[in-house]
JSON list of C-alpha atoms in Angstrom, two decimals:
[
{"chain": "D", "resi": 98, "resn": "MET", "atom": "CA", "xyz": [87.22, 79.81, 182.14]},
{"chain": "D", "resi": 99, "resn": "LEU", "atom": "CA", "xyz": [84.32, 79.39, 179.83]},
{"chain": "D", "resi": 100, "resn": "SER", "atom": "CA", "xyz": [84.26, 83.01, 178.87]},
{"chain": "D", "resi": 101, "resn": "TYR", "atom": "CA", "xyz": [88.02, 82.98, 178.14]},
{"chain": "D", "resi": 102, "resn": "GLU", "atom": "CA", "xyz": [87.54, 80.08, 175.71]},
{"chain": "D", "resi": 103, "resn": "LYS", "atom": "CA", "xyz": [84.61, 81.84, 174.07]},
{"chain": "D", "resi": 104, "resn": "ALA", "atom": "CA", "xyz": [86.66, 85.00, 173.76]},
{"chain": "D", "resi": 105, "resn": "THR", "atom": "CA", "xyz": [89.52, 83.14, 172.09]},
{"chain": "D", "resi": 106, "resn": "ILE", "atom": "CA", "xyz": [87.09, 81.40, 169.73]},
{"chain": "D", "resi": 107, "resn": "TYR", "atom": "CA", "xyz": [85.43, 84.72, 168.84]},
{"chain": "D", "resi": 108, "resn": "LEU", "atom": "CA", "xyz": [88.82, 86.38, 168.44]},
{"chain": "D", "resi": 109, "resn": "SER", "atom": "CA", "xyz": [90.08, 83.59, 166.18]},
{"chain": "D", "resi": 110, "resn": "ILE", "atom": "CA", "xyz": [86.89, 83.79, 164.08]},
{"chain": "D", "resi": 111, "resn": "TYR", "atom": "CA", "xyz": [87.27, 87.58, 163.86]},
{"chain": "D", "resi": 112, "resn": "VAL", "atom": "CA", "xyz": [90.94, 87.30, 162.87]},
{"chain": "D", "resi": 113, "resn": "PHE", "atom": "CA", "xyz": [90.08, 84.60, 160.32]},
{"chain": "D", "resi": 114, "resn": "PHE", "atom": "CA", "xyz": [87.37, 86.76, 158.72]},
{"chain": "D", "resi": 115, "resn": "LEU", "atom": "CA", "xyz": [89.61, 89.81, 158.79]},
{"chain": "D", "resi": 116, "resn": "LEU", "atom": "CA", "xyz": [92.47, 87.95, 157.11]},
{"chain": "D", "resi": 117, "resn": "SER", "atom": "CA", "xyz": [90.16, 86.37, 154.57]},
{"chain": "D", "resi": 118, "resn": "MET", "atom": "CA", "xyz": [88.68, 89.80, 153.72]},
{"chain": "D", "resi": 119, "resn": "HIS", "atom": "CA", "xyz": [92.18, 91.22, 153.27]},
{"chain": "D", "resi": 120, "resn": "LEU", "atom": "CA", "xyz": [93.16, 88.22, 151.16]},
{"chain": "D", "resi": 121, "resn": "PHE", "atom": "CA", "xyz": [90.06, 88.49, 148.97]},
{"chain": "D", "resi": 122, "resn": "THR", "atom": "CA", "xyz": [90.59, 92.24, 148.61]},
{"chain": "D", "resi": 123, "resn": "TYR", "atom": "CA", "xyz": [94.19, 91.64, 147.56]},
{"chain": "D", "resi": 124, "resn": "ILE", "atom": "CA", "xyz": [93.14, 88.93, 145.08]},
{"chain": "D", "resi": 125, "resn": "ILE", "atom": "CA", "xyz": [90.41, 91.15, 143.60]},
{"chain": "D", "resi": 126, "resn": "LEU", "atom": "CA", "xyz": [92.75, 94.14, 143.30]},
{"chain": "D", "resi": 127, "resn": "SER", "atom": "CA", "xyz": [95.53, 92.09, 141.75]},
{"chain": "D", "resi": 128, "resn": "PHE", "atom": "CA", "xyz": [93.04, 90.53, 139.34]},
{"chain": "D", "resi": 129, "resn": "HIS", "atom": "CA", "xyz": [91.76, 93.97, 138.33]},
{"chain": "D", "resi": 130, "resn": "ILE", "atom": "CA", "xyz": [95.29, 95.28, 137.88]},
{"chain": "D", "resi": 131, "resn": "TYR", "atom": "CA", "xyz": [96.23, 92.25, 135.79]},
{"chain": "D", "resi": 132, "resn": "LEU", "atom": "CA", "xyz": [93.02, 92.57, 133.79]},
{"chain": "D", "resi": 133, "resn": "SER", "atom": "CA", "xyz": [93.57, 96.28, 133.17]},
{"chain": "D", "resi": 134, "resn": "ILE", "atom": "CA", "xyz": [97.18, 95.69, 132.04]},
{"chain": "D", "resi": 135, "resn": "TYR", "atom": "CA", "xyz": [96.07, 92.86, 129.76]},
{"chain": "D", "resi": 136, "resn": "LEU", "atom": "CA", "xyz": [93.23, 94.92, 128.30]},
{"chain": "D", "resi": 137, "resn": "SER", "atom": "CA", "xyz": [95.44, 97.95, 127.75]},
{"chain": "D", "resi": 138, "resn": "ILE", "atom": "CA", "xyz": [98.03, 95.84, 125.91]},
{"chain": "D", "resi": 139, "resn": "TYR", "atom": "CA", "xyz": [95.34, 94.13, 123.86]},
{"chain": "D", "resi": 140, "resn": "LEU", "atom": "CA", "xyz": [93.60, 97.41, 123.01]},
{"chain": "D", "resi": 141, "resn": "SER", "atom": "CA", "xyz": [96.85, 99.10, 122.05]},
{"chain": "D", "resi": 142, "resn": "ILE", "atom": "CA", "xyz": [97.75, 96.22, 119.72]},
{"chain": "D", "resi": 143, "resn": "TYR", "atom": "CA", "xyz": [94.24, 96.17, 118.27]},
{"chain": "D", "resi": 144, "resn": "LEU", "atom": "CA", "xyz": [94.07, 99.93, 117.78]},
{"chain": "D", "resi": 145, "resn": "SER", "atom": "CA", "xyz": [97.52, 100.14, 116.21]},
{"chain": "D", "resi": 146, "resn": "THR", "atom": "CA", "xyz": [96.57, 97.31, 113.85]},
{"chain": "D", "resi": 147, "resn": "LEU", "atom": "CA", "xyz": [93.38, 99.16, 112.91]},
{"chain": "D", "resi": 148, "resn": "VAL", "atom": "CA", "xyz": [95.28, 102.42, 112.41]},
{"chain": "D", "resi": 149, "resn": "PHE", "atom": "CA", "xyz": [97.82, 100.76, 110.12]},
{"chain": "D", "resi": 150, "resn": "PHE", "atom": "CA", "xyz": [95.01, 99.00, 108.23]},
{"chain": "D", "resi": 151, "resn": "PHE", "atom": "CA", "xyz": [93.11, 102.24, 107.63]},
{"chain": "D", "resi": 152, "resn": "LEU", "atom": "CA", "xyz": [96.31, 104.07, 106.73]},
{"chain": "D", "resi": 153, "resn": "SER", "atom": "CA", "xyz": [97.13, 101.40, 104.17]},
{"chain": "D", "resi": 154, "resn": "ILE", "atom": "CA", "xyz": [93.62, 101.68, 102.71]},
{"chain": "D", "resi": 155, "resn": "TYR", "atom": "CA", "xyz": [93.96, 105.47, 102.59]},
{"chain": "D", "resi": 156, "resn": "THR", "atom": "CA", "xyz": [97.38, 105.13, 101.00]},
{"chain": "D", "resi": 157, "resn": "CYS", "atom": "CA", "xyz": [96.03, 102.69, 98.44]},
{"chain": "D", "resi": 158, "resn": "LEU", "atom": "CA", "xyz": [93.01, 104.77, 97.48]},
{"chain": "D", "resi": 159, "resn": "PHE", "atom": "CA", "xyz": [94.01, 108.41, 97.64]},
{"chain": "D", "resi": 160, "resn": "LEU", "atom": "CA", "xyz": [97.78, 108.70, 97.62]},
{"chain": "D", "resi": 161, "resn": "PRO", "atom": "CA", "xyz": [98.38, 107.42, 94.05]},
{"chain": "D", "resi": 162, "resn": "ILE", "atom": "CA", "xyz": [95.84, 109.87, 92.65]},
{"chain": "D", "resi": 163, "resn": "TYR", "atom": "CA", "xyz": [97.23, 112.85, 94.54]},
{"chain": "D", "resi": 164, "resn": "LEU", "atom": "CA", "xyz": [100.83, 111.92, 93.92]},
{"chain": "D", "resi": 165, "resn": "SER", "atom": "CA", "xyz": [100.35, 111.26, 90.23]},
{"chain": "D", "resi": 166, "resn": "ILE", "atom": "CA", "xyz": [98.65, 114.65, 89.74]},
{"chain": "D", "resi": 167, "resn": "TYR", "atom": "CA", "xyz": [101.18, 116.43, 91.94]},
{"chain": "D", "resi": 168, "resn": "LEU", "atom": "CA", "xyz": [104.18, 114.73, 90.38]},
{"chain": "D", "resi": 169, "resn": "SER", "atom": "CA", "xyz": [103.01, 115.32, 86.84]},
{"chain": "D", "resi": 170, "resn": "ILE", "atom": "CA", "xyz": [102.48, 119.05, 87.49]},
{"chain": "D", "resi": 171, "resn": "TYR", "atom": "CA", "xyz": [105.57, 119.46, 89.64]},
{"chain": "D", "resi": 172, "resn": "LEU", "atom": "CA", "xyz": [107.89, 117.52, 87.37]},
{"chain": "D", "resi": 173, "resn": "SER", "atom": "CA", "xyz": [106.69, 119.21, 84.23]},
{"chain": "D", "resi": 174, "resn": "ILE", "atom": "CA", "xyz": [107.11, 122.68, 85.78]},
{"chain": "D", "resi": 175, "resn": "SER", "atom": "CA", "xyz": [110.35, 122.01, 87.64]},
{"chain": "D", "resi": 176, "resn": "VAL", "atom": "CA", "xyz": [111.98, 120.16, 84.77]},
{"chain": "D", "resi": 177, "resn": "ILE", "atom": "CA", "xyz": [111.10, 122.93, 82.36]},
{"chain": "D", "resi": 178, "resn": "LEU", "atom": "CA", "xyz": [112.10, 125.76, 84.70]},
{"chain": "D", "resi": 179, "resn": "SER", "atom": "CA", "xyz": [115.19, 124.24, 86.25]},
{"chain": "D", "resi": 180, "resn": "PHE", "atom": "CA", "xyz": [118.27, 122.47, 84.96]},
{"chain": "D", "resi": 181, "resn": "HIS", "atom": "CA", "xyz": [116.55, 120.74, 82.00]},
{"chain": "D", "resi": 182, "resn": "ILE", "atom": "CA", "xyz": [115.58, 123.96, 80.25]},
{"chain": "D", "resi": 183, "resn": "TYR", "atom": "CA", "xyz": [118.63, 123.93, 78.00]},
{"chain": "D", "resi": 184, "resn": "LEU", "atom": "CA", "xyz": [118.07, 120.28, 77.18]},
{"chain": "D", "resi": 185, "resn": "SER", "atom": "CA", "xyz": [114.46, 120.99, 76.26]},
{"chain": "D", "resi": 186, "resn": "ILE", "atom": "CA", "xyz": [115.58, 123.79, 73.93]},
{"chain": "D", "resi": 187, "resn": "TYR", "atom": "CA", "xyz": [118.44, 121.98, 72.21]},
{"chain": "D", "resi": 188, "resn": "LEU", "atom": "CA", "xyz": [117.34, 118.37, 72.26]},
{"chain": "D", "resi": 189, "resn": "SER", "atom": "CA", "xyz": [114.29, 116.73, 70.79]},
{"chain": "D", "resi": 190, "resn": "LYS", "atom": "CA", "xyz": [111.10, 115.90, 72.64]},
{"chain": "D", "resi": 191, "resn": "LEU", "atom": "CA", "xyz": [112.02, 112.26, 72.86]},
{"chain": "D", "resi": 192, "resn": "VAL", "atom": "CA", "xyz": [115.23, 112.88, 74.81]},
{"chain": "D", "resi": 193, "resn": "PHE", "atom": "CA", "xyz": [113.40, 115.29, 77.11]},
{"chain": "D", "resi": 194, "resn": "PHE", "atom": "CA", "xyz": [110.65, 112.74, 77.67]},
{"chain": "D", "resi": 195, "resn": "CYS", "atom": "CA", "xyz": [113.20, 110.00, 78.49]},
{"chain": "D", "resi": 196, "resn": "LEU", "atom": "CA", "xyz": [114.99, 112.25, 80.98]},
{"chain": "D", "resi": 197, "resn": "SER", "atom": "CA", "xyz": [111.73, 113.17, 82.69]},
{"chain": "D", "resi": 198, "resn": "ILE", "atom": "CA", "xyz": [110.67, 109.53, 82.94]},
{"chain": "D", "resi": 199, "resn": "TYR", "atom": "CA", "xyz": [114.10, 108.57, 84.27]},
{"chain": "D", "resi": 200, "resn": "THR", "atom": "CA", "xyz": [113.97, 111.29, 86.94]},
{"chain": "D", "resi": 201, "resn": "CYS", "atom": "CA", "xyz": [110.46, 110.30, 87.99]},
{"chain": "D", "resi": 202, "resn": "LEU", "atom": "CA", "xyz": [111.22, 106.57, 88.06]},
{"chain": "D", "resi": 203, "resn": "PHE", "atom": "CA", "xyz": [114.46, 106.97, 89.97]},
{"chain": "D", "resi": 204, "resn": "LEU", "atom": "CA", "xyz": [112.83, 109.20, 92.57]},
{"chain": "D", "resi": 205, "resn": "LEU", "atom": "CA", "xyz": [109.83, 106.92, 93.10]},
{"chain": "D", "resi": 206, "resn": "ILE", "atom": "CA", "xyz": [111.82, 103.69, 93.19]},
{"chain": "D", "resi": 207, "resn": "TYR", "atom": "CA", "xyz": [114.14, 105.20, 95.79]},
{"chain": "D", "resi": 208, "resn": "LEU", "atom": "CA", "xyz": [111.13, 106.43, 97.76]},
{"chain": "D", "resi": 209, "resn": "SER", "atom": "CA", "xyz": [109.39, 103.04, 97.65]},
{"chain": "D", "resi": 210, "resn": "ILE", "atom": "CA", "xyz": [112.53, 101.18, 98.76]},
{"chain": "D", "resi": 211, "resn": "TYR", "atom": "CA", "xyz": [113.11, 103.68, 101.58]},
{"chain": "D", "resi": 212, "resn": "LEU", "atom": "CA", "xyz": [109.49, 103.48, 102.74]},
{"chain": "D", "resi": 213, "resn": "SER", "atom": "CA", "xyz": [109.40, 99.68, 102.62]},
{"chain": "D", "resi": 214, "resn": "ILE", "atom": "CA", "xyz": [112.64, 99.39, 104.61]},
{"chain": "D", "resi": 215, "resn": "TYR", "atom": "CA", "xyz": [111.54, 102.05, 107.10]},
{"chain": "D", "resi": 216, "resn": "LEU", "atom": "CA", "xyz": [108.13, 100.46, 107.61]},
{"chain": "D", "resi": 217, "resn": "SER", "atom": "CA", "xyz": [109.57, 96.99, 108.04]},
{"chain": "D", "resi": 218, "resn": "ILE", "atom": "CA", "xyz": [112.14, 98.16, 110.62]},
{"chain": "D", "resi": 219, "resn": "TYR", "atom": "CA", "xyz": [109.62, 100.33, 112.46]},
{"chain": "D", "resi": 220, "resn": "LEU", "atom": "CA", "xyz": [106.98, 97.65, 112.63]},
{"chain": "D", "resi": 221, "resn": "CYS", "atom": "CA", "xyz": [109.38, 94.85, 113.56]},
{"chain": "D", "resi": 222, "resn": "TYR", "atom": "CA", "xyz": [110.44, 97.00, 116.50]},
{"chain": "D", "resi": 223, "resn": "TYR", "atom": "CA", "xyz": [106.87, 96.84, 117.78]},
{"chain": "D", "resi": 224, "resn": "PHE", "atom": "CA", "xyz": [106.50, 93.08, 117.19]},
{"chain": "D", "resi": 225, "resn": "PHE", "atom": "CA", "xyz": [104.42, 93.36, 114.01]},
{"chain": "D", "resi": 226, "resn": "SER", "atom": "CA", "xyz": [106.66, 91.43, 111.65]},
{"chain": "D", "resi": 227, "resn": "TYR", "atom": "CA", "xyz": [103.83, 89.94, 109.60]},
{"chain": "D", "resi": 228, "resn": "LEU", "atom": "CA", "xyz": [102.16, 93.32, 109.28]},
{"chain": "D", "resi": 229, "resn": "SER", "atom": "CA", "xyz": [105.41, 95.07, 108.37]},
{"chain": "D", "resi": 230, "resn": "ILE", "atom": "CA", "xyz": [106.12, 92.58, 105.59]},
{"chain": "D", "resi": 231, "resn": "TYR", "atom": "CA", "xyz": [102.58, 93.02, 104.28]},
{"chain": "D", "resi": 232, "resn": "LEU", "atom": "CA", "xyz": [102.74, 96.81, 104.44]},
{"chain": "D", "resi": 233, "resn": "SER", "atom": "CA", "xyz": [106.19, 97.05, 102.87]},
{"chain": "D", "resi": 234, "resn": "ILE", "atom": "CA", "xyz": [105.04, 94.91, 99.94]},
{"chain": "D", "resi": 235, "resn": "PHE", "atom": "CA", "xyz": [101.82, 96.91, 99.77]},
{"chain": "D", "resi": 236, "resn": "VAL", "atom": "CA", "xyz": [103.66, 100.26, 99.78]},
{"chain": "D", "resi": 237, "resn": "PHE", "atom": "CA", "xyz": [106.07, 99.02, 97.13]},
{"chain": "D", "resi": 238, "resn": "PHE", "atom": "CA", "xyz": [103.25, 97.96, 94.80]},
{"chain": "D", "resi": 239, "resn": "SER", "atom": "CA", "xyz": [101.23, 101.10, 95.44]},
{"chain": "D", "resi": 240, "resn": "LEU", "atom": "CA", "xyz": [104.27, 103.23, 94.61]},
{"chain": "D", "resi": 241, "resn": "TYR", "atom": "CA", "xyz": [104.73, 101.11, 91.51]},
{"chain": "D", "resi": 242, "resn": "ARG", "atom": "CA", "xyz": [101.23, 102.16, 90.49]},
{"chain": "D", "resi": 243, "resn": "ILE", "atom": "CA", "xyz": [102.19, 105.76, 91.24]},
{"chain": "D", "resi": 244, "resn": "ILE", "atom": "CA", "xyz": [105.20, 105.39, 88.94]},
{"chain": "D", "resi": 245, "resn": "ARG", "atom": "CA", "xyz": [102.97, 104.04, 86.22]},
{"chain": "D", "resi": 246, "resn": "ASN", "atom": "CA", "xyz": [100.41, 106.82, 86.62]},
{"chain": "D", "resi": 247, "resn": "ALA", "atom": "CA", "xyz": [103.06, 109.54, 86.84]},
{"chain": "D", "resi": 248, "resn": "SER", "atom": "CA", "xyz": [104.86, 108.34, 83.73]},
{"chain": "D", "resi": 249, "resn": "LEU", "atom": "CA", "xyz": [101.57, 108.19, 81.85]},
{"chain": "D", "resi": 250, "resn": "SER", "atom": "CA", "xyz": [100.62, 111.69, 82.96]},
{"chain": "D", "resi": 251, "resn": "ILE", "atom": "CA", "xyz": [104.07, 113.02, 82.01]},
{"chain": "D", "resi": 252, "resn": "TYR", "atom": "CA", "xyz": [103.79, 111.36, 78.64]},
{"chain": "D", "resi": 253, "resn": "LEU", "atom": "CA", "xyz": [100.34, 112.86, 78.10]},
{"chain": "D", "resi": 254, "resn": "SER", "atom": "CA", "xyz": [101.52, 116.30, 79.24]},
{"chain": "D", "resi": 255, "resn": "ILE", "atom": "CA", "xyz": [104.40, 116.23, 76.73]},
{"chain": "D", "resi": 256, "resn": "TYR", "atom": "CA", "xyz": [102.59, 114.50, 73.88]},
{"chain": "D", "resi": 257, "resn": "PRO", "atom": "CA", "xyz": [98.95, 115.58, 74.06]},
{"chain": "D", "resi": 258, "resn": "LYS", "atom": "CA", "xyz": [96.49, 113.93, 71.73]}
]
């Protein structure tokens, strides 16, 4: 009888340790899974925020310079070679200058409105409403600077000093 009681005690201790090991293994695995999901979500949010931040810095620094040079060359060549060639022959330089400025301003204002709306919708979809508002305002003002630089370069290409 004594050995039967010892066997049941040893068996209950063994079952208790086995169940506790399985329980601790389950808790550790679920904690690691939860931690990995949390870290992946946090890292994806952090990396996307960094990417948008560096893209906005790149847009602020380099895009206005490139676009103002490109738009001044492209608009002066395309306006002269395309449908404004007859206007440039028959009308004065002032009318031609006003038409070029109007074309450039209309194109860039439309582009800035489209980009600000697109960025705000795209970023609100990914739960970045504060960042989308900031970037849409930032893109609008950077394209405003592009408009200013492009109009100045067009003016200087038509009326050189």
